[in-house]
PDB file of C-alpha atoms in Angstrom:
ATOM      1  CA  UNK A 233       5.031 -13.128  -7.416  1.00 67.00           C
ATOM      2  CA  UNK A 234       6.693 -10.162  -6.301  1.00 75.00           C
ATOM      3  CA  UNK A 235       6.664  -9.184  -2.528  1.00 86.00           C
ATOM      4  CA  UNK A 236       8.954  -6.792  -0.258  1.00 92.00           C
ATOM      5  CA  UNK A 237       9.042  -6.874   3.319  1.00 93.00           C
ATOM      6  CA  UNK A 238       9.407  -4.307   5.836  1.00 94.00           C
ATOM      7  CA  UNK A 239       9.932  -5.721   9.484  1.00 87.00           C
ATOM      8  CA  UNK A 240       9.672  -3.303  11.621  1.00 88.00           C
ATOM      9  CA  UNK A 241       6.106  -1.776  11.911  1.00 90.00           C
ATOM     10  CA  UNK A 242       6.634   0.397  14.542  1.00 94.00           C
ATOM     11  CA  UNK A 243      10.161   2.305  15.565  1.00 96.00           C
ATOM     12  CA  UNK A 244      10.508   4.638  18.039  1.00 97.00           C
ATOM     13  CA  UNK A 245      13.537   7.078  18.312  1.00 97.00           C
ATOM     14  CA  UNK A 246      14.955   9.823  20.348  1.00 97.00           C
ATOM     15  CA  UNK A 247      16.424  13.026  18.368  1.00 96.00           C
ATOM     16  CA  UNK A 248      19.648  12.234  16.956  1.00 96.00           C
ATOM     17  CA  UNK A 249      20.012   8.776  16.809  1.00 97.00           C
ATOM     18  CA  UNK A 250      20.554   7.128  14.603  1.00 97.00           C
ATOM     19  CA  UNK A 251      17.707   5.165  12.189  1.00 97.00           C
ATOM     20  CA  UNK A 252      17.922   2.004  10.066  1.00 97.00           C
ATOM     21  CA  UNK A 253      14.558   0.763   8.487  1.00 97.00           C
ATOM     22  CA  UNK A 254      14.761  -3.027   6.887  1.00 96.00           C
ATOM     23  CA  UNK A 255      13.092  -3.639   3.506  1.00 96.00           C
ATOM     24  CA  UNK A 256      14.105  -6.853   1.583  1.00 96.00           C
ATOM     25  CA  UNK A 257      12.149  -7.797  -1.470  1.00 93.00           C
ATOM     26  CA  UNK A 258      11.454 -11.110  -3.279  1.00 89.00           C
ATOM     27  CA  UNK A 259      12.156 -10.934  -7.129  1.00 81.00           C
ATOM     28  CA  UNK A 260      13.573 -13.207  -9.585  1.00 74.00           C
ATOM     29  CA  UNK A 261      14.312 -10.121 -11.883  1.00 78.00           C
ATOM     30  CA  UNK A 262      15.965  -6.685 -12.142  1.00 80.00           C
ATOM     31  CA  UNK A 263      14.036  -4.432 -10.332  1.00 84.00           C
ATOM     32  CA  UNK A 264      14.281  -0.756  -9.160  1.00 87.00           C
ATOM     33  CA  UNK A 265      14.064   0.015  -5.602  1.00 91.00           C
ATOM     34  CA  UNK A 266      12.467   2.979  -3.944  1.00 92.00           C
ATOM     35  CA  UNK A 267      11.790   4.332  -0.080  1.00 94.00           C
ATOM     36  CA  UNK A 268       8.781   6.601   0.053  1.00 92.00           C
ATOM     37  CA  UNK A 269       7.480   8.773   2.924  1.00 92.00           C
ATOM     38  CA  UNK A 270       3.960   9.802   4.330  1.00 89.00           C
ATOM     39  CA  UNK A 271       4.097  12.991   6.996  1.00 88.00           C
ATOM     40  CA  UNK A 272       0.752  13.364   8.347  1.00 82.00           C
ATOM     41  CA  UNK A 273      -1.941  14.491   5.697  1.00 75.00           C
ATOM     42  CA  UNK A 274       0.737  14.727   3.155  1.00 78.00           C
ATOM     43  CA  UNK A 275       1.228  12.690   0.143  1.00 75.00           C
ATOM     44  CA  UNK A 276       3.193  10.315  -0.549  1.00 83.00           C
ATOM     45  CA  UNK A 277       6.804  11.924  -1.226  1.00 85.00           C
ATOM     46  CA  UNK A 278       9.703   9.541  -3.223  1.00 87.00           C
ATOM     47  CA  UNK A 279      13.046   9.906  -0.525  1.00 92.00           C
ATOM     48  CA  UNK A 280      15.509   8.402  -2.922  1.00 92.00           C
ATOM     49  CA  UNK A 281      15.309   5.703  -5.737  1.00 89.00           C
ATOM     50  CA  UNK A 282      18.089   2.823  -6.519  1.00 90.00           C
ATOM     51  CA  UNK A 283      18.491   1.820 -10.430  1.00 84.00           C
ATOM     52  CA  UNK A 284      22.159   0.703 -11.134  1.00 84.00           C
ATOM     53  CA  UNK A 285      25.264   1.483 -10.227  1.00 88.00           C
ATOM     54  CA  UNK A 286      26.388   2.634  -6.848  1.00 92.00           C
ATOM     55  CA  UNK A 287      24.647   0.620  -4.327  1.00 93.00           C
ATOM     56  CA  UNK A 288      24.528   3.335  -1.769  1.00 96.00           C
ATOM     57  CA  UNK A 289      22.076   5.480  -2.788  1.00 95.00           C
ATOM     58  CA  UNK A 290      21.640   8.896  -1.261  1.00 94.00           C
ATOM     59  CA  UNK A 291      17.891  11.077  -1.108  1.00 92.00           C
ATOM     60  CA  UNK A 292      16.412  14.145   0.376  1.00 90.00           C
ATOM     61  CA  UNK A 293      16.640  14.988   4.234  1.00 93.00           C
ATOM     62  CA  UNK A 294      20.071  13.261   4.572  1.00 95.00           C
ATOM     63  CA  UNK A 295      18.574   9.797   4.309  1.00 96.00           C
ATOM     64  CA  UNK A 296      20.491   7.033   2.697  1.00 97.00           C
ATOM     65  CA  UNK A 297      19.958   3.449   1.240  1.00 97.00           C
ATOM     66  CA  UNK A 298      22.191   0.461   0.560  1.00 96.00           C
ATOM     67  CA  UNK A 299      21.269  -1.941  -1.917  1.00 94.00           C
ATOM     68  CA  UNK A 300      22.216  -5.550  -0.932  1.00 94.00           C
ATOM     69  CA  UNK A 301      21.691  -8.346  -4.342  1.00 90.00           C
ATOM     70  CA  UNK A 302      22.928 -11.035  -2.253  1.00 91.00           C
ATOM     71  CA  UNK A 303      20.202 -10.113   0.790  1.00 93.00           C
ATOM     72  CA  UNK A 304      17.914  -8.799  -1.464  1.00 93.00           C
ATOM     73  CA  UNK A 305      17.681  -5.882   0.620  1.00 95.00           C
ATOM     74  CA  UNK A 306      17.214  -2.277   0.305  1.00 97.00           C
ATOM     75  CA  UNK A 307      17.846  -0.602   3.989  1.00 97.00           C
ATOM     76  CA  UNK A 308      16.734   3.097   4.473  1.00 97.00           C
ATOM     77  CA  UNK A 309      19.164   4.718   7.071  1.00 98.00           C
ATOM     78  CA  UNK A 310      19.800   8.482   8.505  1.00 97.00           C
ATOM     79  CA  UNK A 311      22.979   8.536  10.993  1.00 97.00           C
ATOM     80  CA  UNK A 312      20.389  11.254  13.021  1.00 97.00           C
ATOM     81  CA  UNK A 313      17.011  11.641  12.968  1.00 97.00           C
ATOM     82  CA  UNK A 314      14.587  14.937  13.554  1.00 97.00           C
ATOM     83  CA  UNK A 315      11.837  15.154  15.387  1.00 96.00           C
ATOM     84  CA  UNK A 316       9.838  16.354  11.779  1.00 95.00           C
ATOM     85  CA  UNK A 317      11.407  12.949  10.645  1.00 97.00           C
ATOM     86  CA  UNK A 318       8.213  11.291  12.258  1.00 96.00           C
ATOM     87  CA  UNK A 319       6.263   9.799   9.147  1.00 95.00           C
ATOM     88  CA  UNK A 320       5.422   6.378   7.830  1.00 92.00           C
ATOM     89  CA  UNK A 321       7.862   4.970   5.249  1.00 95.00           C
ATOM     90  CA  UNK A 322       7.397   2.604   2.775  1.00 93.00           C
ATOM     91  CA  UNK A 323       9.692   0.342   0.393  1.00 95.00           C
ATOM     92  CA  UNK A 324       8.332  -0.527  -2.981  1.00 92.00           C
ATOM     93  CA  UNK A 325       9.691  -2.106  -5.827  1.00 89.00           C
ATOM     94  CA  UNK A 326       9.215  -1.751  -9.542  1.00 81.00           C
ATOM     95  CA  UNK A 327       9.920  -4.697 -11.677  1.00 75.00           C
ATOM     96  CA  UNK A 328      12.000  -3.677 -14.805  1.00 67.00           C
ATOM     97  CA  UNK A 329      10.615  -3.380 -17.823  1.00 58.00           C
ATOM     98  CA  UNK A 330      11.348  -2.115 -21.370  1.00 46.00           C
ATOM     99  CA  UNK A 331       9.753   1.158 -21.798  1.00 47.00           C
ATOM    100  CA  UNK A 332       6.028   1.103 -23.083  1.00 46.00           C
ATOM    101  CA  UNK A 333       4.568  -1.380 -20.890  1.00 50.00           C
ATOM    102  CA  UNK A 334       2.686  -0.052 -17.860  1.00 53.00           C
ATOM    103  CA  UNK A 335       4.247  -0.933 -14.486  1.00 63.00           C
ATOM    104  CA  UNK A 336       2.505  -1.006 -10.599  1.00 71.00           C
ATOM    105  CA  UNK A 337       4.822  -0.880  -7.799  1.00 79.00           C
ATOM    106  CA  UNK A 338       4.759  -3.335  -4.686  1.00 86.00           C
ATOM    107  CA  UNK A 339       5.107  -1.707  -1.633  1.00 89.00           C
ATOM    108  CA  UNK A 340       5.847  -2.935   1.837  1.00 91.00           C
ATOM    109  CA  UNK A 341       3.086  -2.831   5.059  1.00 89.00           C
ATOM    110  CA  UNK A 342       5.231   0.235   6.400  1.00 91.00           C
ATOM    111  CA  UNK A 343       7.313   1.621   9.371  1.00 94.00           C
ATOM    112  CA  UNK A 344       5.523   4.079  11.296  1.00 94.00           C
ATOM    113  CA  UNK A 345       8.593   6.353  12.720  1.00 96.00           C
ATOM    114  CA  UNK A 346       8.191   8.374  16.027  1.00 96.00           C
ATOM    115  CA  UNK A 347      10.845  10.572  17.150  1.00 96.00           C
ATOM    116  CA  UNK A 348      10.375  11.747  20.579  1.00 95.00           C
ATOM    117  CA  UNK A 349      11.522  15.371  20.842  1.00 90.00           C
TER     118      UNK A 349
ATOM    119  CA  UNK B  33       3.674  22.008  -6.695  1.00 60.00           C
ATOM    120  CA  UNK B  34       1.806  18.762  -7.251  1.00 66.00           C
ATOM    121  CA  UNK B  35       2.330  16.971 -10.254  1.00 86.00           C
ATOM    122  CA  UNK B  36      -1.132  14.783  -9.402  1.00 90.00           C
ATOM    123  CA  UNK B  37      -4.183  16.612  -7.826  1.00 91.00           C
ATOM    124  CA  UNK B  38      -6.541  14.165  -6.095  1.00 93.00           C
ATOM    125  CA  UNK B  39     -10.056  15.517  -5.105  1.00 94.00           C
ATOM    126  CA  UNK B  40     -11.414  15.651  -2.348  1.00 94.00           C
ATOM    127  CA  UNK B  41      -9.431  14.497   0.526  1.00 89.00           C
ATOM    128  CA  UNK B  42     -11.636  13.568   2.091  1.00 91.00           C
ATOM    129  CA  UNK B  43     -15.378  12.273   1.903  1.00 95.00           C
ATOM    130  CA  UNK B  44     -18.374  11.592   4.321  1.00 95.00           C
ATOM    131  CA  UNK B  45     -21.074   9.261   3.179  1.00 95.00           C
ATOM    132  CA  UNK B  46     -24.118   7.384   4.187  1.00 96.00           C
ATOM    133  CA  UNK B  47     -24.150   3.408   3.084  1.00 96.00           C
ATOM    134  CA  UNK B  48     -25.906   2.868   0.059  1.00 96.00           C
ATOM    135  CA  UNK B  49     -24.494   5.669  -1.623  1.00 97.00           C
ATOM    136  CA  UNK B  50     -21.876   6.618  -3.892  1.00 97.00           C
ATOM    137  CA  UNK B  51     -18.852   8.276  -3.932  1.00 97.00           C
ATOM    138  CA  UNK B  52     -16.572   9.797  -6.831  1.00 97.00           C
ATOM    139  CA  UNK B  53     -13.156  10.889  -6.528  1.00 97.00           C
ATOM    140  CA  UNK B  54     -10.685  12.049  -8.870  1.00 96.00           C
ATOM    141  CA  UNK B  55      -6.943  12.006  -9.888  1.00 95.00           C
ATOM    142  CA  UNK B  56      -5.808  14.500 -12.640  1.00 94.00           C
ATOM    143  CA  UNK B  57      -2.567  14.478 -13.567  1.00 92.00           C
ATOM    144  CA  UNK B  58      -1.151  18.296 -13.953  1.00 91.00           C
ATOM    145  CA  UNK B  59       2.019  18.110 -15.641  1.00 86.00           C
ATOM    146  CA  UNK B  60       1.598  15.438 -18.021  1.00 86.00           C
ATOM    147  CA  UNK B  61      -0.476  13.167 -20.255  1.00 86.00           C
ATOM    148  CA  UNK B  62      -1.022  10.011 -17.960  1.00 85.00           C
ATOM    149  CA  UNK B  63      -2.131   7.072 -20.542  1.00 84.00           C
ATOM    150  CA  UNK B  64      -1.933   4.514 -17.025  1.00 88.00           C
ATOM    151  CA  UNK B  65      -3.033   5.784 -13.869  1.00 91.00           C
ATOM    152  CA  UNK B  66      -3.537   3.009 -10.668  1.00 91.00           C
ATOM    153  CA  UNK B  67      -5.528   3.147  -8.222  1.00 94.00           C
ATOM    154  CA  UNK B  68      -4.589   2.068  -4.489  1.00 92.00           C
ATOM    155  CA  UNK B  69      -6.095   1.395  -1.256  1.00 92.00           C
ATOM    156  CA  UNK B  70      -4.918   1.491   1.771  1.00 84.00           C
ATOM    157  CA  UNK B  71      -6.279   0.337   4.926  1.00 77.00           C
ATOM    158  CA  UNK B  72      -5.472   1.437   8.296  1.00 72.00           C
ATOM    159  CA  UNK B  73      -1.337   0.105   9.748  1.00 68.00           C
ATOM    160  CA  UNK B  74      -1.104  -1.445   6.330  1.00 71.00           C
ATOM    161  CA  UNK B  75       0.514  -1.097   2.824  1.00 75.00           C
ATOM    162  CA  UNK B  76      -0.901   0.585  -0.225  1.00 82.00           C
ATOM    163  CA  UNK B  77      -2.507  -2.542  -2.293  1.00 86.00           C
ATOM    164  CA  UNK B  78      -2.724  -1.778  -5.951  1.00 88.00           C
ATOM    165  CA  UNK B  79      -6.715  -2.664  -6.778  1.00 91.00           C
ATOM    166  CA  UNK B  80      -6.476  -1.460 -10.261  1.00 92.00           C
ATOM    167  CA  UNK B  81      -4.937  -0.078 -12.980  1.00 90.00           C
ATOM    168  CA  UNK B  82      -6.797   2.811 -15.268  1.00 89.00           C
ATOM    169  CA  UNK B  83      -5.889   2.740 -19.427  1.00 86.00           C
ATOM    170  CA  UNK B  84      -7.280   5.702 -20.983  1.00 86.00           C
ATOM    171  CA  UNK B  85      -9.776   4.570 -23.217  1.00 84.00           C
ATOM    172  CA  UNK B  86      -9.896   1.674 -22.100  1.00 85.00           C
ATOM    173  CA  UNK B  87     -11.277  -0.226 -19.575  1.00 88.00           C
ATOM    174  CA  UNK B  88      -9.269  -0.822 -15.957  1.00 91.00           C
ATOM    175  CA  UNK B  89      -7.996  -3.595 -14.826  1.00 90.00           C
ATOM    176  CA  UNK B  90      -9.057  -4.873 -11.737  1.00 92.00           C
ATOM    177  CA  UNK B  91      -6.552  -7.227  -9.595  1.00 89.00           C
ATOM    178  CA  UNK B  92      -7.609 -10.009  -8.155  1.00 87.00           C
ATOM    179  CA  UNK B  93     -10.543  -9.659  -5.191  1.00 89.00           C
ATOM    180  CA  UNK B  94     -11.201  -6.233  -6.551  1.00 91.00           C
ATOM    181  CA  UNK B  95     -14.892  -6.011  -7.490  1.00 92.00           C
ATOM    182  CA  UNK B  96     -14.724  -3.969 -10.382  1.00 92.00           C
ATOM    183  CA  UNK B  97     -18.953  -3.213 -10.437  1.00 94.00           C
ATOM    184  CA  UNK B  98     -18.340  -2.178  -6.978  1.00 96.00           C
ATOM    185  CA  UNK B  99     -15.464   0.273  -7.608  1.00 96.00           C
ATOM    186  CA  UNK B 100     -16.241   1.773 -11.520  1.00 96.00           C
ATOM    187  CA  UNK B 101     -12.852   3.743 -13.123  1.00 94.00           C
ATOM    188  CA  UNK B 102     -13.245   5.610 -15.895  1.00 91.00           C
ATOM    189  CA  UNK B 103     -10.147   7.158 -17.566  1.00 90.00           C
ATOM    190  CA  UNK B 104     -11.879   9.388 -20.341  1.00 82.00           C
ATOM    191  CA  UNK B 105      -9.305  11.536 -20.887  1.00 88.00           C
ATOM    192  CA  UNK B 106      -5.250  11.219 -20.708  1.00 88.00           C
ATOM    193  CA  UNK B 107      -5.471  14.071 -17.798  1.00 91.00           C
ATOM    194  CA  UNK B 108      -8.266  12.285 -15.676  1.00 93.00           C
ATOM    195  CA  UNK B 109      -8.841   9.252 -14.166  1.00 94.00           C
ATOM    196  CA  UNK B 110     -12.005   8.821 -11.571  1.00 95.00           C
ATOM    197  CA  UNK B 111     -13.001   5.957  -9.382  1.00 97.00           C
ATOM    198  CA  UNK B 112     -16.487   6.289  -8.435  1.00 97.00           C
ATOM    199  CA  UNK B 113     -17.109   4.017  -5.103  1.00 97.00           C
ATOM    200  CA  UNK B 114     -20.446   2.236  -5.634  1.00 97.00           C
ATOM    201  CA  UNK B 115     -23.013   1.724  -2.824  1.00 96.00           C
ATOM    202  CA  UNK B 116     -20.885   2.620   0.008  1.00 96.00           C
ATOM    203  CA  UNK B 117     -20.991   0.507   2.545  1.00 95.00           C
ATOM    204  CA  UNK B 118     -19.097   1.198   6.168  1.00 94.00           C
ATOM    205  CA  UNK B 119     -16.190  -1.528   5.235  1.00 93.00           C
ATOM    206  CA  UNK B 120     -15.472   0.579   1.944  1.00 94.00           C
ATOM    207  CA  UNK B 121     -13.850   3.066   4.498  1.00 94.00           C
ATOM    208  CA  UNK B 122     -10.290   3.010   3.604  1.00 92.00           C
ATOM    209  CA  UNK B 123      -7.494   5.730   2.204  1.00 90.00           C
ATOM    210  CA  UNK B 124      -7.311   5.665  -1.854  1.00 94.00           C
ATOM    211  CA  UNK B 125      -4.349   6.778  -3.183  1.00 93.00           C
ATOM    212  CA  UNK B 126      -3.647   7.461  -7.157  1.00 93.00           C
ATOM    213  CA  UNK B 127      -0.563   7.376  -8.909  1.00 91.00           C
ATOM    214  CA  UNK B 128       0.522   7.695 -11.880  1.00 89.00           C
ATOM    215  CA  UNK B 129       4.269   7.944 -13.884  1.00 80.00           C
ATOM    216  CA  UNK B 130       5.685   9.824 -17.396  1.00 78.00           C
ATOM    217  CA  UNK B 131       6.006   7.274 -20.316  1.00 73.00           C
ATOM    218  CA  UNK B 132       9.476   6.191 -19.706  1.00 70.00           C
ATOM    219  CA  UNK B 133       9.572   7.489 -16.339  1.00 69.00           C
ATOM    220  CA  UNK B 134      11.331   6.120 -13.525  1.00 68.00           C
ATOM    221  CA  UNK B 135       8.911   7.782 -10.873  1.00 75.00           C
ATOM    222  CA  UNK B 136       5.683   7.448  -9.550  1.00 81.00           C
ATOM    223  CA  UNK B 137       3.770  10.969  -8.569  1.00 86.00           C
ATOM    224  CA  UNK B 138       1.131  10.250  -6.158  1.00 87.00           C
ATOM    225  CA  UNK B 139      -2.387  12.285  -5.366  1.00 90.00           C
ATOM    226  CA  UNK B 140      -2.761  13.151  -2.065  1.00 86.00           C
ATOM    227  CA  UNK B 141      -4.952  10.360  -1.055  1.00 89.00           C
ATOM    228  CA  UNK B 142      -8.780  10.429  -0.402  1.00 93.00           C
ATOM    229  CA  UNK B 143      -9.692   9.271   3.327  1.00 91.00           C
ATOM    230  CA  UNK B 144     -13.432   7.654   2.944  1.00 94.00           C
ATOM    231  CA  UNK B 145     -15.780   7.214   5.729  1.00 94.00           C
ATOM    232  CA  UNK B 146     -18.833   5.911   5.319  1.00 95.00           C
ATOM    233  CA  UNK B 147     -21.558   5.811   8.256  1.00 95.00           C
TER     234      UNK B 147
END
């Protein structure tokens, strides 16, 4: 069964440093990897999305991910966070099919992200 | 602007009742919608998935007399919460993706208490 893991539940970061969130997922296929983020009473907002091709994947608000086969890991990372960076992020992963066939993501439990102003 | 409208945000109700929320997709015919649930410091769990004209799909654990979907039309999927009780409370999130997509559009969750 599919599964991704995010380790950190709970990070807590001054303005301008600098942020790395672990995600790692457990799949024997091709799948597509994606970091999404909560702000307060918001919905849920795709950051950036990893298909093929470059592993380093870059999304909105300067935040970045690196797609690792051999760890199976998908790392969300900003070199400096905002205080309006303060959210809960989630990994997910979306097992690839052929189009047609309906697909659910998995996501992981979530980082809660505090930056202290 | 939204691309998935989820109604109401939130919802008050007394155990033994029933609660009915909604997810309309705005932009585009949704033939799958899924319905999530997420409870409080932990991920989104997919409890089922909605086929228009069909019926859902319920994963595993998911009572599906408990929580009814109906996806009557390929613009509106509802999820109707059957006597409420207080361990019901819980954030539901929809979601929903083009045919041949490569992103999910989420509703703006539904935060139900029930007293």
């Amino acid at each position: 069964a599919q599964s991704v893991s995010q380790h950190n539940h709970h990070v807590i970061l001054s303005e301008a440093a600098s942020l790395e969130l672990g995600c790692n997922y457990s799949y024997g296929g091709t799948v597509n990897l994606f970091w999404y983020v909560q702000y307060p009473g918001q919905h849920l907002q795709l950051l950036l999305k990893y298909f093929s091709g470059d592993p380093l994947v870059k999304g909105i608000k300067g935040f970045e991910a690196e797609f690792i086969k051999s760890k199976f890991s998908f790392n969300l990372r900003k070199p400096s966070v905002q205080w309006s960076d303060t959210a809960e992020y989630f990994c997910a992963a979306l097992p690839w099919r052929s189009s047609g066939s309906a697909r659910q993501l998995t996501f992981g439990s979530g980082t809660q992200l505090t930056v202290l102003p | 602007g939204a691309v998935v409208s989820q109604h109401p945000s939130w919802v008050i109700c007394k155990s033994g009742t029933s609660v009915k929320i909604e997810c309309r997709s705005l932009d585009f015919q949704a033939t799958t919608m899924f319905w999530y649930r997420q409870f409080p410091k932990q991920s989104l769990m997919l409890m089922a998935t909605s086929n228009e004209g069909s019926k859902a799909t319920y994963e595993q654990g998911v009572e599906k007399d408990k929580f009814l979907i109906n996806h009557a039309s390929l613009t509106l999927s509802t999820l109707t919460v059957t006597s409420a009780h207080p361990e019901d409370s819980s954030f539901y999130i929809c979601s929903t993706e083009r045919t041949g997509g490569t992103e999910a559009f989420f509703g703006q969750g539904t935060r139900l208490t029930v007293v």
